[in-house]
Short mmCIF file of C-alpha atoms in Angstrom, two decimals:
data_model
loop_
_atom_site.label_atom_id
_atom_site.label_comp_id
_atom_site.label_asym_id
_atom_site.label_seq_id
_atom_site.Cartn_x
_atom_site.Cartn_y
_atom_site.Cartn_z
CA UNK A 1 23.26 37.56 17.43
CA UNK A 2 21.08 34.45 17.98
CA UNK A 3 17.39 34.35 17.06
CA UNK A 4 15.22 35.03 20.34
CA UNK A 5 11.58 33.99 20.14
CA UNK A 6 9.79 36.49 22.41
CA UNK A 7 6.52 34.28 21.77
CA UNK A 8 5.35 33.28 25.21
CA UNK A 9 4.98 29.39 24.38
CA UNK A 10 4.01 25.92 21.83
CA UNK A 11 0.42 27.54 21.25
CA UNK A 12 -0.14 29.51 18.10
CA UNK A 13 -2.98 30.88 20.12
CA UNK A 14 -3.15 32.92 23.36
CA UNK A 15 -5.43 30.83 24.05
CA UNK A 16 -5.52 26.79 24.74
CA UNK A 17 -9.03 26.58 24.03
CA UNK A 18 -8.77 28.01 20.46
CA UNK A 19 -5.91 25.56 20.11
CA UNK A 20 -8.09 23.29 20.68
CA UNK A 21 -10.77 24.11 18.99
CA UNK A 22 -9.00 24.81 15.80
CA UNK A 23 -7.11 21.14 16.36
CA UNK A 24 -10.15 19.97 16.70
CA UNK A 25 -11.30 21.64 12.91
CA UNK A 26 -8.35 20.80 11.49
CA UNK A 27 -9.68 17.08 11.79
CA UNK A 28 -12.91 18.01 9.81
CA UNK A 29 -12.51 16.29 5.62
CA UNK A 30 -11.14 18.96 3.80
CA UNK A 31 -9.67 21.22 6.32
CA UNK A 32 -6.75 22.49 6.45
CA UNK A 33 -5.46 24.18 9.52
CA UNK A 34 -5.67 27.40 7.68
CA UNK A 35 -9.01 27.24 6.76
CA UNK A 36 -9.99 26.00 9.96
CA UNK A 37 -8.16 29.02 12.33
CA UNK A 38 -10.88 31.03 9.75
CA UNK A 39 -13.84 29.22 10.92
CA UNK A 40 -12.26 29.54 14.73
CA UNK A 41 -12.28 32.76 14.88
CA UNK A 42 -15.13 33.17 12.57
CA UNK A 43 -16.97 31.72 15.42
CA UNK A 44 -15.47 33.10 18.48
CA UNK A 45 -16.23 36.81 16.72
CA UNK A 46 -19.93 35.54 15.65
CA UNK A 47 -21.46 34.47 19.14
CA UNK A 48 -24.69 33.97 17.20
CA UNK A 49 -23.28 31.77 14.66
CA UNK A 50 -21.28 29.66 16.83
CA UNK A 51 -24.30 28.79 19.04
CA UNK A 52 -26.82 28.62 15.95
CA UNK A 53 -23.87 25.67 14.76
CA UNK A 54 -23.85 24.14 18.52
CA UNK A 55 -27.27 23.51 18.58
CA UNK A 56 -27.89 22.18 14.70
CA UNK A 57 -24.77 19.40 15.46
CA UNK A 58 -26.15 18.41 18.29
CA UNK A 59 -29.94 18.02 17.08
CA UNK A 60 -28.23 16.32 14.37
CA UNK A 61 -26.32 13.80 16.48
CA UNK A 62 -29.07 13.19 18.25
CA UNK A 63 -31.97 12.77 15.39
CA UNK A 64 -29.96 11.63 12.14
CA UNK A 65 -29.40 8.33 11.74
CA UNK A 66 -29.50 5.13 8.84
CA UNK A 67 -32.82 3.40 7.53
CA UNK A 68 -32.81 0.06 9.16
CA UNK A 69 -34.15 -1.60 6.35
CA UNK A 70 -32.18 0.10 3.29
CA UNK A 71 -29.39 2.21 4.92
CA UNK A 72 -29.91 5.85 3.92
CA UNK A 73 -29.91 8.36 6.17
CA UNK A 74 -32.94 9.08 7.62
CA UNK A 75 -34.69 10.95 11.04
CA UNK A 76 -38.01 8.34 10.66
CA UNK A 77 -36.96 4.45 10.87
CA UNK A 78 -37.59 2.90 7.94
CA UNK A 79 -37.17 5.84 6.53
CA UNK A 80 -39.40 7.50 3.96
CA UNK A 81 -38.09 5.73 0.93
CA UNK A 82 -38.98 2.32 2.56
CA UNK A 83 -42.33 3.36 3.59
CA UNK A 84 -43.46 5.16 0.29
CA UNK A 85 -46.04 3.72 -1.84
CA UNK A 86 -44.88 5.26 -4.51
CA UNK A 87 -41.38 3.45 -4.74
CA UNK A 88 -40.83 0.75 -6.57
CA UNK A 89 -39.58 -2.20 -4.18
CA UNK A 90 -38.99 -5.07 -6.77
CA UNK A 91 -36.10 -2.45 -8.16
CA UNK A 92 -33.37 -2.27 -6.39
CA UNK A 93 -30.54 0.44 -6.67
CA UNK A 94 -27.25 -1.08 -4.10
CA UNK A 95 -25.19 1.64 -3.29
CA UNK A 96 -21.45 2.15 -1.16
CA UNK A 97 -22.48 4.20 1.18
CA UNK A 98 -25.23 6.20 2.70
CA UNK A 99 -24.27 9.67 1.02
CA UNK A 100 -24.50 7.87 -3.02
CA UNK A 101 -28.70 7.88 -2.36
CA UNK A 102 -28.26 11.65 -2.34
CA UNK A 103 -27.66 12.34 -5.90
CA UNK A 104 -30.06 10.23 -7.52
CA UNK A 105 -32.91 11.45 -4.83
CA UNK A 106 -31.72 14.75 -5.61
CA UNK A 107 -32.27 14.28 -9.67
CA UNK A 108 -35.15 12.60 -8.39
CA UNK A 109 -36.43 10.00 -11.48
CA UNK A 110 -35.05 6.83 -10.22
CA UNK A 111 -38.47 5.51 -8.73
CA UNK A 112 -37.36 2.22 -7.47
CA UNK A 113 -35.63 1.76 -3.53
CA UNK A 114 -32.04 1.35 -2.33
CA UNK A 115 -29.71 -1.04 -0.64
CA UNK A 116 -26.13 0.44 1.05
CA UNK A 117 -23.63 -1.57 1.83
CA UNK A 118 -22.11 0.18 3.56
CA UNK A 119 -18.67 -0.37 1.97
CA UNK A 120 -16.96 -2.27 -0.94
CA UNK A 121 -14.64 -5.19 -1.22
CA UNK A 122 -11.37 -4.57 -0.79
CA UNK A 123 -9.08 -7.66 -0.41
CA UNK A 124 -6.18 -5.32 0.19
CA UNK A 125 -7.82 -3.15 2.89
CA UNK A 126 -9.01 -6.43 5.04
CA UNK A 127 -12.45 -5.89 3.72
CA UNK A 128 -14.33 -9.05 3.00
CA UNK A 129 -17.20 -10.92 1.91
CA UNK A 130 -18.14 -11.12 6.00
CA UNK A 131 -17.78 -8.15 6.61
CA UNK A 132 -20.62 -6.70 3.98
CA UNK A 133 -24.55 -6.99 4.50
CA UNK A 134 -25.00 -9.35 1.57
CA UNK A 135 -27.38 -12.10 4.28
CA UNK A 136 -30.19 -9.07 4.58
CA UNK A 137 -29.20 -8.29 1.25
CA UNK A 138 -29.99 -11.53 -0.15
CA UNK A 139 -33.14 -11.58 2.31
CA UNK A 140 -34.45 -8.40 1.04
CA UNK A 141 -34.56 -9.24 -2.45
CA UNK A 142 -36.37 -12.53 -1.70
CA UNK A 143 -38.96 -10.95 0.50
CA UNK A 144 -38.85 -7.89 -1.71
CA UNK A 145 -39.71 -10.00 -5.12
CA UNK A 146 -36.91 -8.20 -6.52
CA UNK A 147 -37.05 -8.41 -10.08
CA UNK A 148 -33.92 -5.44 -11.77
CA UNK A 149 -31.02 -4.39 -9.52
CA UNK A 150 -28.88 -1.25 -10.62
CA UNK A 151 -25.63 -1.82 -9.53
CA UNK A 152 -24.41 2.21 -8.53
CA UNK A 153 -20.62 1.68 -7.16
CA UNK A 154 -17.54 3.64 -7.27
CA UNK A 155 -16.15 3.18 -10.71
CA UNK A 156 -12.94 1.50 -9.06
CA UNK A 157 -11.31 -2.16 -8.71
CA UNK A 158 -12.99 -2.64 -5.10
CA UNK A 159 -16.43 -1.53 -7.04
CA UNK A 160 -15.64 -4.38 -9.70
CA UNK A 161 -14.94 -6.37 -7.13
CA UNK A 162 -17.94 -5.97 -5.39
CA UNK A 163 -20.13 -5.48 -8.49
CA UNK A 164 -18.72 -9.42 -9.38
CA UNK A 165 -19.14 -10.83 -6.17
CA UNK A 166 -22.78 -9.46 -6.21
CA UNK A 167 -23.45 -10.71 -9.68
CA UNK A 168 -22.30 -14.28 -8.33
CA UNK A 169 -24.72 -14.20 -5.02
CA UNK A 170 -27.26 -13.18 -7.17
CA UNK A 171 -26.99 -15.52 -9.93
CA UNK A 172 -29.95 -18.11 -11.16
CA UNK A 173 -32.47 -16.02 -9.35
CA UNK A 174 -34.09 -14.60 -12.61
CA UNK A 175 -32.93 -11.12 -11.94
CA UNK A 176 -31.92 -8.55 -14.28
CA UNK A 177 -28.81 -6.82 -13.58
CA UNK A 178 -27.86 -3.77 -14.49
CA UNK A 179 -24.74 -0.91 -13.87
CA UNK A 180 -24.48 2.43 -14.56
CA UNK A 181 -22.86 3.44 -17.81
CA UNK A 182 -19.56 4.30 -18.03
CA UNK A 183 -18.59 7.40 -20.01
CA UNK A 184 -18.01 11.01 -20.95
CA UNK A 185 -19.79 13.01 -17.89
CA UNK A 186 -22.11 15.59 -19.59
CA UNK A 187 -20.70 18.49 -19.90
CA UNK A 188 -17.12 17.59 -19.77
CA UNK A 189 -14.88 17.97 -22.32
CA UNK A 190 -13.87 15.47 -24.69
CA UNK A 191 -9.64 16.57 -24.38
CA UNK A 192 -9.40 16.40 -20.52
CA UNK A 193 -10.76 12.69 -20.38
CA UNK A 194 -8.73 10.56 -19.06
CA UNK A 195 -7.97 7.75 -21.16
CA UNK A 196 -9.15 4.82 -19.40
CA UNK A 197 -12.99 6.67 -19.20
CA UNK A 198 -13.21 7.42 -23.20
CA UNK A 199 -12.14 3.99 -24.34
CA UNK A 200 -15.48 2.37 -21.47
CA UNK A 201 -17.64 5.13 -23.59
CA UNK A 202 -16.27 4.16 -26.92
CA UNK A 203 -16.72 -0.15 -26.29
CA UNK A 204 -20.24 1.20 -24.47
CA UNK A 205 -21.31 2.89 -27.62
CA UNK A 206 -24.87 3.37 -28.83
CA UNK A 207 -26.35 3.51 -31.97
CA UNK A 208 -27.83 7.22 -33.42
CA UNK B 1 -43.37 11.60 -20.44
CA UNK B 2 -43.32 13.94 -18.65
CA UNK B 3 -40.71 14.45 -16.10
CA UNK B 4 -41.46 12.66 -12.49
CA UNK B 5 -39.97 13.59 -9.09
CA UNK B 6 -40.14 11.03 -6.67
CA UNK B 7 -38.10 12.29 -3.77
CA UNK B 8 -40.17 13.27 -1.06
CA UNK B 9 -39.72 16.97 -0.79
CA UNK B 10 -37.41 20.24 -1.42
CA UNK B 11 -34.74 19.39 1.37
CA UNK B 12 -31.89 17.14 0.12
CA UNK B 13 -31.83 14.79 2.82
CA UNK B 14 -34.49 12.56 4.11
CA UNK B 15 -33.67 14.55 7.07
CA UNK B 16 -34.95 18.60 8.79
CA UNK B 17 -32.23 17.92 11.30
CA UNK B 18 -28.91 17.17 8.44
CA UNK B 19 -30.58 19.78 6.13
CA UNK B 20 -30.54 22.50 9.23
CA UNK B 21 -26.46 21.36 10.17
CA UNK B 22 -25.49 21.70 6.70
CA UNK B 23 -27.26 25.20 6.09
CA UNK B 24 -25.69 26.41 9.67
CA UNK B 25 -21.65 25.25 8.35
CA UNK B 26 -22.25 26.59 4.80
CA UNK B 27 -22.59 30.11 6.74
CA UNK B 28 -18.76 29.52 7.46
CA UNK B 29 -15.92 31.18 5.95
CA UNK B 30 -14.76 29.27 3.26
CA UNK B 31 -16.83 26.45 3.01
CA UNK B 32 -19.11 25.96 0.14
CA UNK B 33 -22.38 23.64 0.02
CA UNK B 34 -20.89 20.61 -0.32
CA UNK B 35 -17.50 20.84 2.13
CA UNK B 36 -20.25 21.52 4.41
CA UNK B 37 -22.21 18.91 3.17
CA UNK B 38 -18.97 16.15 3.50
CA UNK B 39 -18.50 17.35 7.25
CA UNK B 40 -22.19 17.02 8.15
CA UNK B 41 -22.18 13.62 6.79
CA UNK B 42 -18.11 13.20 8.79
CA UNK B 43 -20.36 14.49 11.97
CA UNK B 44 -22.57 12.33 11.71
CA UNK B 45 -21.05 9.29 11.02
CA UNK B 46 -18.15 10.28 13.53
CA UNK B 47 -19.86 10.57 16.57
CA UNK B 48 -16.78 10.62 18.96
CA UNK B 49 -15.48 13.61 16.57
CA UNK B 50 -18.64 15.50 16.61
CA UNK B 51 -18.65 14.98 20.26
CA UNK B 52 -14.85 16.66 20.91
CA UNK B 53 -15.98 19.50 18.27
CA UNK B 54 -18.77 20.25 20.14
CA UNK B 55 -16.65 20.43 23.42
CA UNK B 56 -14.47 22.45 21.83
CA UNK B 57 -16.75 25.28 20.68
CA UNK B 58 -18.46 25.56 23.54
CA UNK B 59 -15.46 25.84 25.66
CA UNK B 60 -13.31 28.32 22.93
CA UNK B 61 -16.72 30.17 23.57
CA UNK B 62 -16.65 30.83 26.71
CA UNK B 63 -13.33 31.60 27.67
CA UNK B 64 -11.69 33.00 24.42
CA UNK B 65 -11.83 37.15 24.90
CA UNK B 66 -10.27 39.91 23.48
CA UNK B 67 -7.33 41.62 26.08
CA UNK B 68 -8.88 44.49 27.70
CA UNK B 69 -5.62 46.69 27.04
CA UNK B 70 -4.44 45.54 23.00
CA UNK B 71 -6.87 43.57 22.05
CA UNK B 72 -5.42 40.66 21.21
CA UNK B 73 -6.92 37.20 21.51
CA UNK B 74 -6.71 35.71 24.78
CA UNK B 75 -7.35 33.77 27.64
CA UNK B 76 -6.44 35.58 30.11
CA UNK B 77 -6.94 39.29 30.46
CA UNK B 78 -4.52 41.17 29.89
CA UNK B 79 -3.00 38.99 27.73
CA UNK B 80 0.11 38.02 28.12
CA UNK B 81 2.31 39.84 26.11
CA UNK B 82 0.47 43.20 27.74
CA UNK B 83 1.38 41.09 31.45
CA UNK B 84 4.84 40.13 30.19
CA UNK B 85 8.07 41.85 31.22
CA UNK B 86 9.99 40.26 28.21
CA UNK B 87 8.50 42.66 26.11
CA UNK B 88 8.85 46.14 25.46
CA UNK B 89 6.19 48.43 25.93
CA UNK B 90 7.61 51.45 24.19
CA UNK B 91 7.78 49.81 20.90
CA UNK B 92 4.06 49.25 19.40
CA UNK B 93 2.90 47.54 16.65
CA UNK B 94 -0.70 49.14 15.36
CA UNK B 95 -3.15 46.21 13.25
CA UNK B 96 -6.23 46.52 12.08
CA UNK B 97 -7.55 42.84 13.52
CA UNK B 98 -7.01 40.52 16.53
CA UNK B 99 -6.10 38.23 13.92
CA UNK B 100 -3.66 39.68 12.52
CA UNK B 101 -1.31 39.56 15.88
CA UNK B 102 -1.08 35.57 15.19
CA UNK B 103 1.82 36.02 12.37
CA UNK B 104 4.01 37.95 14.59
CA UNK B 105 3.55 36.05 17.02
CA UNK B 106 3.98 32.68 15.35
CA UNK B 107 7.45 34.29 13.59
CA UNK B 108 8.42 35.08 17.31
CA UNK B 109 10.83 38.24 16.27
CA UNK B 110 9.07 40.84 17.76
CA UNK B 111 9.54 42.25 21.14
CA UNK B 112 7.56 44.90 21.28
CA UNK B 113 3.25 44.75 22.41
CA UNK B 114 0.18 45.54 20.53
CA UNK B 115 -2.76 47.67 19.52
CA UNK B 116 -5.17 46.25 17.85
CA UNK B 117 -7.53 48.92 15.99
CA UNK B 118 -10.51 46.11 15.35
CA UNK B 119 -10.78 47.98 11.57
CA UNK B 120 -10.02 50.56 9.53
CA UNK B 121 -10.94 54.06 8.63
CA UNK B 122 -13.42 52.98 5.23
CA UNK B 123 -15.04 56.33 4.48
CA UNK B 124 -17.26 54.34 1.82
CA UNK B 125 -18.27 51.86 4.38
CA UNK B 126 -19.00 54.26 6.78
CA UNK B 127 -16.36 53.56 9.11
CA UNK B 128 -15.41 57.13 10.76
CA UNK B 129 -12.14 58.56 13.42
CA UNK B 130 -15.40 57.93 16.51
CA UNK B 131 -15.94 54.12 15.69
CA UNK B 132 -12.71 53.21 16.19
CA UNK B 133 -10.60 53.69 19.84
CA UNK B 134 -7.95 56.23 18.32
CA UNK B 135 -8.61 57.80 21.78
CA UNK B 136 -7.52 54.56 24.00
CA UNK B 137 -4.63 54.49 21.36
CA UNK B 138 -2.87 58.00 21.86
CA UNK B 139 -3.99 57.70 26.22
CA UNK B 140 -1.81 54.45 25.63
CA UNK B 141 0.68 56.03 23.91
CA UNK B 142 0.99 58.70 26.52
CA UNK B 143 1.32 55.98 29.69
CA UNK B 144 3.92 53.75 28.09
CA UNK B 145 5.76 56.33 26.94
CA UNK B 146 5.83 54.89 23.21
CA UNK B 147 8.61 55.96 21.88
CA UNK B 148 8.28 53.60 18.27
CA UNK B 149 5.08 52.80 16.63
CA UNK B 150 4.82 50.48 13.95
CA UNK B 151 1.98 50.88 11.48
CA UNK B 152 1.02 47.13 10.16
CA UNK B 153 -1.78 47.44 8.11
CA UNK B 154 -3.38 46.36 5.03
CA UNK B 155 -1.30 47.92 1.92
CA UNK B 156 -5.19 48.49 0.99
CA UNK B 157 -7.07 51.58 0.17
CA UNK B 158 -8.28 51.49 3.97
CA UNK B 159 -5.01 50.77 4.96
CA UNK B 160 -3.24 53.69 3.47
CA UNK B 161 -6.50 55.57 4.99
CA UNK B 162 -5.94 55.05 8.06
CA UNK B 163 -2.24 55.19 8.55
CA UNK B 164 -2.05 58.43 7.15
CA UNK B 165 -4.60 59.57 10.33
CA UNK B 166 -2.76 57.59 12.73
CA UNK B 167 0.57 60.22 10.97
CA UNK B 168 -1.11 63.05 12.28
CA UNK B 169 -3.04 62.40 14.98
CA UNK B 170 0.63 60.90 16.77
CA UNK B 171 2.84 63.93 15.14
CA UNK B 172 4.37 65.97 17.17
CA UNK B 173 5.33 63.63 19.91
CA UNK B 174 8.85 62.89 19.29
CA UNK B 175 7.43 59.54 18.19
CA UNK B 176 9.38 57.01 15.35
CA UNK B 177 6.53 55.51 12.98
CA UNK B 178 7.08 53.19 10.97
CA UNK B 179 5.66 50.38 7.89
CA UNK B 180 5.86 46.84 7.30
CA UNK B 181 7.85 46.90 4.11
CA UNK B 182 6.02 46.85 0.73
CA UNK B 183 7.84 44.28 -1.93
CA UNK B 184 8.03 41.04 -3.12
CA UNK B 185 7.68 38.34 -0.92
CA UNK B 186 10.42 35.63 0.17
CA UNK B 187 9.99 32.34 -2.46
CA UNK B 188 7.58 34.61 -4.50
CA UNK B 189 8.14 34.47 -7.95
CA UNK B 190 9.08 37.63 -10.10
CA UNK B 191 6.54 36.76 -13.18
CA UNK B 192 4.52 36.36 -10.97
CA UNK B 193 4.21 39.88 -9.17
CA UNK B 194 1.92 41.89 -9.66
CA UNK B 195 2.68 45.85 -10.94
CA UNK B 196 1.93 47.81 -8.26
CA UNK B 197 4.12 45.86 -6.13
CA UNK B 198 6.58 45.31 -8.10
CA UNK B 199 7.06 49.43 -8.58
CA UNK B 200 6.67 49.47 -5.03
CA UNK B 201 9.52 47.14 -4.13
CA UNK B 202 11.77 48.76 -6.29
CA UNK B 203 10.73 52.58 -5.20
CA UNK B 204 11.84 50.98 -1.73
CA UNK B 205 15.06 49.23 -3.81
CA UNK B 206 17.82 48.75 -0.79
CA UNK B 207 21.19 49.23 -1.29
CA UNK B 208 23.13 44.84 -1.30
#
């Protein structure tokens, strides 16, 4: 006996609308088909939760923007960091993405301002110097009289490449350039630290 | 020196709208704060993806319903399974939740119809017989001349309780009652099978 299939058609559900919702949710970062299905069924079952999410997403899409000065995520433009008198304009932290501002602001120790590059140099992916706002950065550095630039870029090949480019770009301006230390994270287990990180932590060892 | 916090206020972002979106996403099943943040930032950055999701969610909320006959997720009511001439109305599979219909329909081997209870008996959680549609089930069994009932309930205390109740409810009607076999899943490793499952698989061993 050949296997017969009693299911009506290709869709997983008896509902094209639900199939579309699952497909749409599956395209979000970090959500596989199973998680997307679980969320879709929750949204269908809990109309109130679904309503709230729709309103929140529409509102965020309308209100949230990037600061025209630094590139951070904000509602007012320029953002509150760029407008704050308490933030030192001469200390500039350069990050790759608007998201990278968040851990700094969460920790709350940094009193300077930011500049979001919006990407990292990557010859392999075709991201060249002309694609990133280095002109705007140089202008900002001049305008604000920046005296220290902190590079807070990923510890990847692209991060290194971009760091080297920035070093050359801002060379000869009497600006102190620093980078975030590479080492063992707080609470990290030495036994599970990868060799490259361990070597960098060793090279960067400090007297005690 | 006491720690100063340069962050402007309590919200994680410089945007109340984004904070609300993250909170709303965090309340979805299986999403923690980090995943919710990642998705929220993706939705902000990818307006097209966000638009598509909003349309899909609104459409699903509007169109998707539960079949008034069997309780399965459907757009047309009654659902296509209940309307299909190819599905045997005398073979009835009883499940707890609309979601439980999905693996059956995906596998496509079952040619009968369904009845969704919408829950399981659970004295501890206050779910009693009066809270579940047993009247509608008995009526359905009579109307369709059901000859076989397959209980496809969770292998939990609530599932067992409900199974026993159903056995008594449908007793004396000359209906064949069966339950899904409990055993080792296909591809499951014997070494990692829990003892209860192993014991049930042993009790249910079949000649070879």
